[in-house]
XYZ file of C-alpha atoms in Angstrom:
762
model
C -11.218 -11.679 46.750
C -14.452 -10.664 46.843
C -17.041 -10.542 44.534
C -17.665 -6.507 44.123
C -13.040 -6.690 42.841
C -12.776 -6.229 39.706
C -11.177 -9.707 37.929
C -7.248 -8.547 36.507
C -5.734 -10.216 33.675
C -2.227 -11.128 34.636
C -0.331 -9.855 31.171
C 2.562 -12.848 31.801
C 0.343 -16.486 31.478
C -0.348 -17.344 27.713
C -3.759 -18.325 27.375
C -4.071 -21.393 25.538
C -7.091 -22.865 25.900
C -10.818 -21.834 27.625
C -13.415 -23.984 28.638
C -16.447 -23.095 28.785
C -18.096 -26.115 30.303
C -19.176 -25.656 33.377
C -17.627 -29.359 35.426
C -17.193 -30.629 39.169
C -14.206 -32.102 38.209
C -11.419 -32.238 39.606
C -8.211 -30.618 37.622
C -6.541 -33.247 34.817
C -3.921 -34.093 32.905
C -5.200 -35.281 29.151
C -1.614 -36.503 27.301
C -1.928 -38.977 23.893
C 1.357 -40.548 23.080
C 0.942 -39.678 19.945
C 1.311 -36.066 20.659
C 3.854 -36.051 23.027
C 4.218 -32.047 22.401
C 0.185 -31.047 23.905
C -0.733 -30.600 26.864
C -3.787 -30.905 27.370
C -4.328 -29.374 31.651
C -8.740 -29.230 32.386
C -9.390 -26.825 35.535
C -11.967 -26.674 37.536
C -15.062 -24.717 36.627
C -17.499 -24.245 39.373
C -15.853 -21.613 40.288
C -16.940 -17.917 38.765
C -19.069 -17.734 35.624
C -17.694 -13.866 35.238
C -14.706 -15.057 36.317
C -13.913 -17.185 32.343
C -10.078 -16.176 32.295
C -9.849 -18.490 35.640
C -11.348 -21.098 33.890
C -9.423 -22.282 31.567
C -7.883 -25.707 30.414
C -4.250 -24.506 29.246
C -2.447 -26.281 25.966
C 0.917 -26.282 26.324
C 1.337 -25.842 22.412
C 5.430 -27.233 21.033
C 8.200 -23.831 21.738
C 9.185 -22.541 18.889
C 12.737 -21.526 18.086
C 13.362 -17.613 17.401
C 14.106 -18.568 13.406
C 10.843 -20.698 13.375
C 8.471 -17.723 15.667
C 10.011 -15.098 13.610
C 7.562 -13.302 11.284
C 4.221 -14.842 9.630
C 6.964 -17.506 7.634
C 4.338 -20.377 8.496
C 2.873 -22.405 6.217
C 0.792 -24.417 4.922
C 2.526 -27.457 6.423
C 2.785 -25.526 9.746
C -0.835 -25.734 9.634
C -2.317 -29.207 9.071
C 0.083 -29.681 11.249
C -0.973 -28.350 13.767
C -4.306 -29.159 12.684
C -3.895 -32.424 13.357
C -2.443 -32.497 16.935
C -5.856 -29.580 17.666
C -7.604 -32.287 16.474
C -6.435 -35.955 18.230
C -5.722 -34.275 20.899
C -9.356 -32.924 21.059
C -11.299 -36.083 20.098
C -12.634 -37.213 23.278
C -14.814 -34.804 22.368
C -16.044 -31.705 24.431
C -17.780 -28.320 24.629
C -16.381 -25.362 21.836
C -13.810 -23.598 24.108
C -11.018 -20.645 23.855
C -7.447 -20.988 23.364
C -4.366 -18.630 22.870
C -1.815 -19.391 20.710
C 2.114 -19.707 22.467
C 3.427 -17.130 19.556
C 0.606 -14.857 20.552
C 1.510 -13.960 23.715
C 3.903 -10.090 23.302
C 1.026 -8.272 23.788
C 1.066 -4.937 25.641
C -0.904 -4.375 28.661
C -3.631 -2.109 27.021
C -3.870 -4.440 23.940
C -7.889 -5.176 23.107
C -9.363 -8.222 23.164
C -9.538 -10.383 19.901
C -11.901 -13.017 19.190
C -12.029 -15.164 16.545
C -14.720 -17.150 15.014
C -14.190 -19.954 12.724
C -16.240 -20.907 10.503
C -17.377 -23.926 8.579
C -17.486 -24.297 4.662
C -18.287 -26.588 1.835
C -18.533 -26.547 -2.167
C -19.350 -28.286 -5.169
C -16.384 -28.616 -7.348
C -16.155 -29.905 -10.413
C -13.294 -32.799 -11.520
C -13.148 -33.104 -15.303
C -11.611 -35.397 -17.086
C -10.258 -37.323 -13.771
C -10.169 -40.423 -12.180
C -10.789 -39.529 -8.932
C -14.265 -39.390 -8.714
C -15.094 -42.366 -10.518
C -13.004 -44.077 -7.914
C -14.772 -41.945 -5.475
C -18.075 -43.729 -6.591
C -17.188 -47.502 -7.383
C -19.535 -47.908 -4.142
C -21.861 -46.833 -6.179
C -24.690 -48.748 -7.739
C -25.161 -47.814 -11.525
C -29.341 -46.525 -10.966
C -27.555 -43.975 -7.995
C -24.910 -43.065 -10.147
C -27.869 -41.807 -12.521
C -30.304 -40.740 -10.283
C -26.987 -38.338 -9.082
C -26.723 -37.201 -12.521
C -30.293 -35.866 -12.903
C -29.742 -33.724 -9.706
C -26.291 -32.455 -11.592
C -28.649 -31.702 -13.834
C -32.097 -29.756 -12.018
C -29.581 -28.245 -9.674
C -26.762 -26.706 -11.916
C -28.877 -26.101 -14.841
C -26.982 -27.953 -17.683
C -28.432 -30.707 -19.748
C -27.695 -34.375 -19.230
C -25.735 -34.595 -22.465
C -22.941 -32.523 -20.502
C -22.810 -34.797 -17.373
C -21.013 -37.781 -17.886
C -19.504 -40.121 -15.123
C -16.175 -37.869 -15.913
C -17.444 -34.616 -15.265
C -19.106 -35.315 -11.724
C -20.061 -32.802 -9.638
C -18.382 -34.333 -6.303
C -17.718 -32.723 -2.778
C -14.771 -31.285 -1.522
C -15.233 -29.935 1.817
C -13.024 -27.645 3.362
C -13.430 -25.486 6.743
C -12.665 -21.890 6.721
C -11.769 -21.775 10.158
C -8.578 -24.735 8.954
C -10.158 -28.095 9.675
C -13.506 -29.099 11.566
C -14.196 -25.601 12.991
C -10.569 -26.017 14.817
C -9.536 -22.403 14.384
C -6.143 -21.719 13.239
C -7.874 -19.777 10.402
C -5.368 -17.148 11.695
C -2.185 -19.724 12.212
C -0.539 -16.933 9.462
C -1.665 -13.747 11.202
C -0.653 -14.520 14.923
C 3.024 -13.494 14.900
C 1.851 -10.135 13.988
C -1.424 -10.397 15.422
C -0.065 -10.657 18.715
C 1.787 -8.249 18.930
C -0.922 -5.740 19.530
C -3.919 -7.687 20.315
C -5.114 -10.123 22.853
C -5.442 -13.433 21.186
C -8.155 -16.105 21.585
C -9.573 -18.514 18.701
C -11.973 -20.548 19.632
C -12.150 -24.233 18.835
C -15.029 -26.250 17.814
C -13.958 -29.840 18.783
C -14.939 -32.592 15.873
C -17.850 -34.255 16.742
C -19.473 -31.376 19.016
C -23.174 -30.278 17.986
C -23.758 -27.251 19.559
C -26.655 -25.245 17.899
C -26.043 -22.287 16.014
C -27.736 -20.046 18.940
C -25.957 -21.604 21.366
C -22.109 -20.703 19.633
C -23.926 -17.220 19.583
C -24.889 -17.699 23.483
C -21.078 -18.992 24.197
C -19.589 -16.435 22.326
C -21.818 -13.446 24.194
C -20.805 -14.710 27.553
C -16.904 -13.633 26.653
C -18.054 -10.679 25.502
C -20.323 -9.461 28.032
C -17.501 -10.878 30.700
C -14.487 -8.993 28.755
C -15.906 -6.183 28.603
C -17.118 -5.476 32.096
C -13.418 -6.178 33.071
C -12.061 -3.739 30.311
C -15.103 -1.189 29.194
C -13.624 1.084 27.713
C -11.920 -0.826 25.071
C -12.652 -2.371 21.923
C -13.934 -6.106 21.834
C -12.632 -7.434 18.507
C -14.575 -10.278 16.666
C -13.189 -11.539 13.473
C -15.222 -13.906 11.689
C -14.817 -16.477 8.703
C -18.334 -17.822 6.706
C -20.212 -18.734 9.807
C -17.830 -17.429 12.563
C -18.620 -13.622 10.724
C -22.865 -14.852 10.780
C -22.042 -15.182 14.772
C -20.068 -11.790 15.001
C -23.507 -10.424 12.933
C -25.585 -12.138 16.057
C -23.421 -10.981 18.706
C -23.110 -7.328 17.561
C -26.810 -7.342 16.761
C -28.100 -8.726 20.505
C -25.485 -6.216 22.369
C -25.629 -3.013 20.919
C -24.020 -1.681 23.891
C -21.025 -3.497 23.762
C -18.382 -1.124 21.891
C -17.393 -3.678 19.087
C -15.751 -3.782 16.217
C -16.006 -6.291 13.256
C -14.095 -8.105 10.412
C -15.769 -10.573 8.589
C -14.426 -12.378 6.068
C -16.796 -13.577 3.361
C -19.365 -13.541 5.483
C -22.018 -16.409 5.230
C -24.642 -14.118 5.589
C -24.513 -14.874 1.667
C -25.369 -18.206 2.206
C -28.755 -18.469 0.284
C -27.324 -17.461 -3.215
C -24.075 -20.027 -3.305
C -23.156 -23.187 -4.321
C -24.377 -24.538 -1.115
C -28.355 -23.874 -1.031
C -27.171 -27.337 -3.835
C -25.465 -29.589 -2.580
C -27.464 -30.881 0.492
C -29.690 -33.244 -1.881
C -26.499 -34.558 -3.606
C -24.616 -35.017 0.025
C -28.347 -37.127 0.215
C -26.861 -39.388 -2.861
C -23.463 -39.767 -2.006
C -22.533 -42.968 0.755
C -20.151 -42.579 3.362
C -16.988 -40.619 3.115
C -16.201 -38.048 0.501
C -13.081 -38.409 -1.098
C -11.306 -34.794 -1.794
C -9.136 -34.388 -4.888
C -5.658 -32.228 -4.896
C -5.492 -29.663 -7.638
C -9.487 -28.127 -6.686
C -7.928 -28.045 -2.615
C -4.691 -26.426 -3.671
C -7.052 -23.798 -5.351
C -8.844 -23.450 -2.661
C -6.364 -22.878 0.163
C -4.199 -21.309 -1.763
C -5.317 -19.163 -5.030
C -3.325 -20.002 -8.160
C -0.312 -21.710 -8.329
C 1.250 -20.509 -10.941
C 0.375 -16.515 -10.256
C 1.995 -16.812 -7.324
C 5.052 -17.945 -9.365
C 5.147 -15.881 -11.004
C 5.156 -13.400 -8.752
C 8.017 -13.696 -6.429
C 9.413 -14.177 -10.292
C 8.362 -10.053 -11.022
C 9.789 -9.680 -7.486
C 13.372 -10.727 -8.909
C 12.941 -13.476 -6.695
C 14.228 -17.553 -6.422
C 12.333 -19.724 -8.795
C 13.531 -22.716 -6.873
C 12.520 -21.152 -3.701
C 9.257 -20.523 -4.986
C 8.793 -23.930 -6.572
C 10.608 -25.992 -3.262
C 7.566 -24.202 -1.322
C 4.520 -25.143 -3.560
C 5.661 -28.415 -3.194
C 6.062 -28.862 0.467
C 2.008 -26.927 0.159
C 1.518 -30.010 -2.681
C 3.218 -32.454 -0.038
C 1.557 -31.980 2.986
C -1.825 -31.253 1.527
C -1.643 -35.085 -0.130
C -0.809 -35.636 3.332
C -3.880 -34.462 4.475
C -7.035 -36.211 2.664
C -7.320 -38.869 4.466
C -7.512 -36.908 7.485
C -9.811 -34.610 5.928
C -12.022 -37.387 4.572
C -11.897 -39.916 8.088
C -13.098 -36.356 10.094
C -15.540 -35.221 7.876
C -18.251 -37.791 7.048
C -21.223 -36.727 4.927
C -23.971 -36.309 8.635
C -20.854 -34.841 9.880
C -20.859 -32.697 6.411
C -24.830 -32.678 6.363
C -25.118 -30.923 9.857
C -22.696 -28.287 9.038
C -24.426 -27.235 5.926
C -27.627 -27.205 7.458
C -25.401 -24.572 10.808
C -24.586 -22.043 7.675
C -28.563 -21.827 6.160
C -29.728 -21.625 10.037
C -26.600 -18.693 10.786
C -27.431 -17.495 7.580
C -31.108 -16.766 8.120
C -30.825 -15.935 11.676
C -27.831 -13.571 11.538
C -29.812 -11.143 7.887
C -32.816 -11.622 10.093
C -31.212 -8.638 12.602
C -28.637 -6.414 10.867
C -30.686 -3.815 11.050
C -29.919 -3.663 14.673
C -25.796 -3.936 14.328
C -24.309 -0.724 15.338
C -20.896 -1.838 15.829
C -18.268 -0.864 13.665
C -17.676 -3.003 10.364
C -15.218 -3.809 7.969
C -15.778 -6.642 5.628
C -13.160 -8.600 4.299
C -14.438 -9.417 0.325
C -13.054 -12.441 -1.570
C -13.062 -11.768 -5.916
C -12.020 -15.709 -6.976
C -14.515 -17.072 -4.156
C -15.840 -20.715 -5.306
C -17.709 -20.481 -2.216
C -19.595 -17.325 -1.879
C -20.324 -14.458 -3.894
C -18.022 -12.320 -1.669
C -18.128 -9.488 -3.013
C -21.570 -8.376 -3.937
C -22.440 -9.157 0.059
C -19.466 -7.078 0.591
C -21.051 -4.494 -1.429
C -24.634 -5.587 0.157
C -23.365 -5.124 4.312
C -21.743 -2.462 3.328
C -24.739 -0.396 2.153
C -27.249 -1.801 4.469
C -25.001 -0.486 7.569
C -23.199 2.832 7.653
C -20.366 2.155 9.970
C -19.745 -0.710 7.055
C -16.632 -0.494 5.055
C -16.372 -3.399 2.588
C -12.257 -4.366 1.312
C -12.063 -6.176 -2.394
C -9.145 -8.796 -2.517
C -9.519 -9.421 -6.391
C -6.882 -12.117 -6.825
C -7.508 -14.362 -3.748
C -10.253 -17.334 -2.773
C -12.407 -18.176 -0.221
C -10.158 -19.271 2.635
C -7.929 -15.634 2.001
C -6.730 -15.444 5.651
C -4.567 -18.741 4.604
C -2.927 -16.885 1.557
C 0.030 -15.652 0.538
C 0.150 -12.095 1.026
C -2.722 -11.299 3.887
C -1.317 -9.531 6.508
C -4.535 -8.621 8.452
C -2.611 -6.015 10.473
C -1.280 -4.131 7.368
C -5.409 -4.980 6.867
C -6.675 -3.324 9.989
C -4.396 -0.932 9.480
C -4.863 0.734 6.578
C -8.433 1.066 7.329
C -8.350 3.127 10.762
C -9.534 -0.037 12.154
C -7.185 -0.397 15.202
C -7.870 0.951 18.502
C -7.462 1.383 22.215
C -10.579 3.274 23.432
C -14.035 4.315 23.068
C -12.501 5.482 20.042
C -9.489 5.956 17.605
C -7.162 8.630 17.823
C -4.646 9.092 15.211
C -2.191 10.015 17.214
C -1.537 7.771 19.893
C -3.100 4.881 18.398
C -1.276 5.018 15.257
C 1.572 2.125 14.549
C 4.631 3.237 12.171
C 4.669 0.443 9.223
C 6.703 -2.039 9.481
C 9.937 -2.776 6.885
C 7.836 -4.881 4.615
C 4.479 -2.652 4.753
C 7.219 0.103 3.636
C 8.867 -2.587 1.174
C 6.012 -3.943 -0.377
C 4.556 0.474 -0.166
C 7.435 1.345 -1.734
C 7.452 -1.671 -4.758
C 3.920 -0.134 -5.728
C 4.635 3.110 -6.538
C 7.740 2.481 -8.058
C 7.215 3.767 -11.195
C 6.734 7.174 -9.925
C 9.977 7.151 -8.348
C 11.351 5.202 -12.141
C 9.186 8.064 -13.834
C 9.987 11.266 -11.925
C 13.457 10.467 -10.258
C 13.236 13.072 -7.282
C 15.918 15.470 -6.415
C 16.431 16.175 -3.010
C 17.861 20.078 -1.905
C 18.038 20.824 1.806
C 19.720 24.236 3.353
C 21.990 23.744 5.790
C 22.455 25.831 9.360
C 24.780 28.494 7.502
C 22.391 29.057 4.448
C 23.808 26.596 2.382
C 22.261 24.203 -0.733
C 22.897 20.591 -0.996
C 21.282 17.731 -2.502
C 20.356 14.855 0.279
C 18.147 15.947 3.749
C 20.886 17.021 5.644
C 19.717 19.633 6.410
C 16.461 18.600 7.713
C 16.181 18.334 11.141
C 16.026 15.358 12.859
C 14.466 16.318 16.322
C 10.510 16.993 16.289
C 8.943 18.352 16.377
C 9.094 20.024 12.765
C 6.366 21.491 10.239
C 7.172 20.823 6.579
C 5.099 24.066 4.739
C 4.876 23.798 0.690
C 2.800 23.624 -2.618
C 0.374 21.092 -3.076
C 1.216 19.840 -6.172
C -1.370 18.575 -9.235
C -3.875 15.600 -7.848
C -1.387 15.286 -4.720
C 1.153 13.308 -6.852
C 4.079 15.168 -5.114
C 3.286 13.074 -2.035
C 3.625 9.472 -3.753
C 7.543 10.378 -4.542
C 7.912 12.620 -1.133
C 6.933 10.828 1.646
C 9.022 8.096 0.458
C 12.658 9.589 -0.110
C 12.205 11.239 3.410
C 11.617 7.516 4.854
C 14.699 5.940 2.567
C 17.047 8.754 3.351
C 16.718 10.142 6.616
C 14.584 7.455 8.487
C 11.745 10.282 9.282
C 8.201 9.359 8.172
C 6.704 12.266 7.464
C 3.114 12.523 9.437
C 0.815 13.972 6.514
C -2.427 16.060 7.467
C -5.211 15.470 4.722
C -8.545 15.602 3.247
C -11.382 14.385 6.265
C -13.361 12.992 2.436
C -10.138 10.487 2.685
C -11.471 8.792 5.480
C -14.690 8.571 6.281
C -17.689 7.216 4.925
C -20.727 9.492 3.729
C -24.471 8.878 4.716
C -25.783 9.760 1.982
C -22.571 8.027 -0.643
C -20.725 9.893 -3.370
C -17.743 9.706 -2.042
C -16.574 6.396 -3.829
C -14.104 4.321 -2.415
C -11.946 4.740 0.564
C -9.410 1.843 -0.266
C -7.059 3.774 -1.875
C -6.279 5.939 0.552
C -4.990 2.497 3.466
C -1.616 3.484 1.747
C -1.838 7.334 2.838
C -3.791 5.835 6.978
C -0.369 3.365 6.397
C 2.305 5.909 6.654
C 0.706 8.502 9.443
C -1.132 10.537 7.226
C -4.743 11.339 9.974
C -7.668 13.717 8.713
C -6.671 17.536 8.669
C -8.419 19.413 11.949
C -6.885 21.330 14.933
C -6.656 18.327 17.731
C -5.157 15.868 15.236
C -1.820 19.246 14.603
C -1.690 19.744 18.075
C -0.957 15.537 18.761
C 1.194 15.471 16.309
C 3.021 18.359 17.144
C 2.973 17.755 21.075
C 4.170 14.468 19.798
C 6.970 15.689 18.607
C 6.641 14.177 14.952
C 7.196 15.496 11.854
C 3.866 16.825 10.174
C 3.471 17.528 6.293
C 1.340 20.440 6.218
C -0.556 22.027 2.804
C -1.993 25.222 3.617
C -4.060 25.338 0.824
C -5.087 21.915 0.283
C -7.042 20.797 -2.767
C -7.659 24.633 -3.944
C -3.716 24.009 -5.303
C -3.969 19.912 -5.927
C -6.910 20.156 -8.114
C -6.415 23.900 -9.292
C -7.300 25.148 -13.135
C -4.965 25.888 -16.006
C -2.576 28.132 -15.935
C -2.024 27.790 -12.169
C 0.717 25.568 -11.637
C 2.353 26.628 -8.507
C 0.286 29.446 -7.892
C -0.106 29.443 -4.235
C -4.097 29.402 -2.409
C -3.340 30.354 0.922
C -6.117 31.551 3.454
C -5.124 34.399 5.802
C -4.706 33.120 8.674
C -1.804 32.400 10.592
C -2.983 29.686 12.890
C -0.502 27.024 11.709
C 2.457 29.457 13.182
C 0.416 30.163 16.500
C 0.469 25.934 16.382
C 3.932 25.556 16.312
C 4.986 28.290 18.655
C 3.127 26.275 21.126
C 5.341 22.966 20.953
C 8.825 25.855 19.467
C 8.674 23.358 16.569
C 11.122 24.262 13.292
C 9.147 25.409 10.248
C 10.327 24.214 7.675
C 8.919 26.060 3.865
C 9.462 24.087 0.383
C 8.722 23.814 -3.173
C 8.195 21.716 -5.139
C 8.119 21.269 -9.150
C 6.946 19.064 -11.327
C 3.981 18.523 -12.498
C 4.036 20.135 -15.393
C 5.992 17.908 -16.551
C 4.472 14.682 -16.091
C 0.910 16.087 -16.928
C -1.468 18.855 -18.498
C -4.978 20.270 -17.274
C -7.299 19.365 -21.067
C -10.335 19.931 -18.460
C -10.517 21.880 -15.457
C -13.457 23.202 -12.782
C -14.028 25.951 -15.442
C -14.758 23.558 -18.382
C -16.922 21.210 -16.119
C -19.353 23.976 -14.518
C -20.323 24.506 -18.440
C -21.127 20.643 -19.014
C -24.580 19.903 -17.038
C -23.781 16.916 -15.789
C -20.126 17.303 -15.042
C -21.941 20.525 -12.919
C -24.282 18.417 -11.322
C -22.542 16.294 -10.009
C -19.597 19.256 -9.120
C -22.347 20.286 -6.702
C -23.320 17.453 -4.773
C -20.311 16.459 -4.529
C -18.678 19.604 -2.350
C -22.734 19.486 -0.896
C -21.903 15.963 0.146
C -18.241 16.512 1.182
C -19.092 19.950 3.584
C -21.425 18.022 5.587
C -19.393 15.559 6.071
C -16.288 18.218 7.294
C -18.992 20.261 9.483
C -19.585 16.409 11.540
C -15.992 16.316 11.494
C -15.605 19.408 13.416
C -12.982 20.742 10.743
C -14.287 24.483 10.476
C -11.874 24.779 14.318
C -9.055 26.465 12.317
C -9.094 28.111 9.225
C -6.490 26.477 6.998
C -8.735 23.578 6.259
C -10.622 23.202 3.087
C -13.866 23.548 3.230
C -16.624 26.041 3.854
C -14.938 28.239 5.883
C -16.666 31.121 7.642
C -13.246 33.218 9.096
C -11.597 32.659 5.806
C -11.628 35.183 3.060
C -10.874 34.106 -0.517
C -10.879 31.189 -2.912
C -9.554 28.441 -0.538
C -12.677 29.470 1.788
C -14.982 28.823 -0.647
C -13.855 25.490 -2.645
C -15.733 22.951 -4.685
C -14.885 19.648 -4.988
C -14.145 18.508 -8.265
C -11.945 16.416 -9.930
C -9.769 17.956 -13.092
C -8.974 15.669 -16.034
C -4.718 15.528 -17.273
C -2.876 14.005 -19.939
C 0.678 12.672 -19.423
C 3.735 13.556 -20.777
C 6.662 12.610 -21.639
C 7.489 12.374 -17.668
C 10.105 15.015 -17.183
C 11.194 15.300 -13.045
C 10.614 16.183 -9.672
C 12.123 18.675 -7.986
C 12.095 19.340 -3.574
C 13.946 22.451 -2.246
C 13.774 22.538 1.558
C 14.729 26.114 2.908
C 16.434 26.778 5.750
C 14.333 25.864 9.696
C 12.720 28.643 11.202
C 12.676 28.466 14.908
C 9.825 29.498 16.506
C 11.744 28.378 19.738
C 11.677 30.936 22.290
C 9.473 33.086 20.257
C 5.835 32.288 21.976
C 5.339 35.335 23.759
C 6.555 37.456 21.118
C 3.766 35.795 18.595
C 1.076 35.426 20.654
C 0.432 39.188 19.231
C -1.507 37.893 16.298
C 0.311 40.785 14.337
C 3.320 39.434 15.013
C 2.074 36.132 14.031
C 0.572 36.910 10.617
C 3.880 38.626 9.858
C 5.800 35.395 10.151
C 3.008 33.620 8.268
C 4.175 35.830 4.789
C 7.506 35.486 5.659
C 6.220 31.508 4.877
C 4.390 32.153 2.376
C 7.883 34.253 0.675
C 9.028 31.603 1.326
C 7.298 29.093 -0.148
C 7.454 31.049 -2.636
C 11.463 31.246 -3.259
C 12.017 27.905 -3.156
C 9.406 26.983 -6.490
C 10.685 30.271 -8.127
C 14.707 29.447 -7.425
C 13.894 25.552 -8.788
C 11.707 26.636 -11.877
C 15.087 28.346 -12.714
C 17.517 25.442 -11.597
C 15.908 22.898 -13.868
C 15.652 23.849 -16.749
C 19.901 23.607 -16.315
C 19.797 20.276 -15.636
C 20.749 17.620 -18.606
C 18.955 14.718 -16.937
C 15.349 16.547 -16.970
C 13.683 13.870 -20.321
C 13.159 10.571 -18.816
C 14.847 9.505 -21.714
C 18.572 10.927 -20.761
C 18.101 9.584 -17.821
C 16.830 5.888 -18.719
C 20.251 5.845 -20.562
C 22.312 7.391 -17.672
C 21.102 4.574 -15.187
C 21.424 1.844 -18.547
C 25.005 2.725 -18.429
C 26.155 3.495 -14.632
C 22.795 0.834 -13.273
C 19.651 1.215 -12.692
C 20.095 2.396 -8.473
C 22.396 4.252 -9.408
C 21.552 8.346 -8.730
C 20.929 10.233 -11.427
C 23.281 13.846 -11.600
C 21.140 16.675 -11.571
C 22.297 20.473 -11.504
C 24.533 22.038 -9.412
C 22.558 24.160 -6.404
């Protein structure tokens, strides 16, 4: 291969380790008796440095059966087993190196590269009324214990009376990437991540003493090499704790490289953490440090009691849950000696000093970071103030988005209920090119994602008991969605209920009954962060993004139509969803008919529909007119409206007149909508009703509908059909004996809570 020829990555080859060391040694094979399932093949790396993919150390990780490798079902036992094997296999030392687990080999050719950067973690945990701390101190002299008590008082602001030999603060050492930088911190994410990313994990041997700047240069070399190899694709850096600091440093040093950072509980808050005070304590404790089982379990997997209760709430069997917890307990207790063996005091002191240097380096260069960034923050992090740090980083960096996990600990990616792929999809952070494409980069929700969303919003389905009516080709109205075209493109056009409550039941019902995913066109303020702030947290809208909603724009509608999608459009937008008192079921549509001409371009079917039920669920008590009379609310509305308008202009949302905000070519109330939040009060729940009219064909009418007058006539016809659907439902629901929630509950109590509640005859 010539030096000018760009090296190509073999899509079939499963990388298992990439050595970063230049060596002239011949290719060797290293096998150990204790780990016969792992074969390390060190290749000669005196070839081109740029071709790191060719200078590899390959590890043949034991093969998994289909049952074992399905999903993200690995446990802490798997984590410890594989970590122990890898540590023993690399006991000879050597430099940090890359490896790729075999179960991550199913990605496509255009999948972006994801580099996982492990971190080191340590914390100070009080062991009240425990015998183990005393056993750990048996080798200490009485004077040393007194000195330790004095140090504890000094660094933790407690009195000498509260510090006893049974409440001495011991050091718990667990690595946030696994055990001592082994690089298995994504082990519970490998299966799902491996389908959409090319995953490389950094392995740092136990005896390695590479400095922070050395680690940064190592990662930087790989990033530059892979960026040159695939300049049109981004490189993802997923960093935990120390790894997050490395990712920030690499991004600051390479602002011209397209990077996406995913930082998990970053150690940039080291100076505010309990780790600051551990160095003097460590110096007083001789020898190796024994870990505590209960504290280890709480830090590694969160609250075990909460896990059990969550499973009971989900109607799962308690016995398997207890068995799983028992296995984790046994696994942890079995591997605690391993932790003590590989983490002597000197190693731990060195790692904490490394964290300190990494935090200082990353913080001093934050201003130079231009990369897109997602920060995952745990609410019960016992190591660092992660949530506070997430807020600080998101305020300091414009391209930074925080996501909070209030019930999780420091080792977030090893805990139950955390799926990194779902998090990335929800934040719209997955892309294969220079920018995120909401159509081509979209991945439909998995069954587990959809089931979780349905579970989270099951209360809405129970309260509203939605009734779905559709129209067959012969004009007959039937219950269900049998009248909905199964083949796209299809454009659904209707009325937007108060606060968009109708969407919470509409989209799941389509998935459950017809296996059709409705791609909604949503307001851009649900997707983009304003430089001035004021638009609030974007994480509540992650569910919409997972379910396929896209920012409303002409280009996105064009792409959806061209991909033959089922698209959901509310021409009235926020003017209908945030309407005022007495405006229920009143359409506020713009005068232009651009969406008709777009649908005609692709021969799409247009389905007008009506949704009724908002007035049976809530009543507005403070609307826009009321708020504009109150100075505080008035100023808030003006500020929010100005911010949202600037955001819309930046997104070029003015491409089509059916969009929501300030328009120069749209007339009427919808053209100049002030952003506000109406304040409703709930009612005794009624019922949601959806009626889908007969599909309107546009295929073969492209030449006819090029005429603006003809297109406008069809537009008015669609609007009239929506109004007829609303009128039909408002009249028919009066004959529904189960319109109120009480009769529905009685019916389900006698016929089963999964039974379909009857309604009026169509």
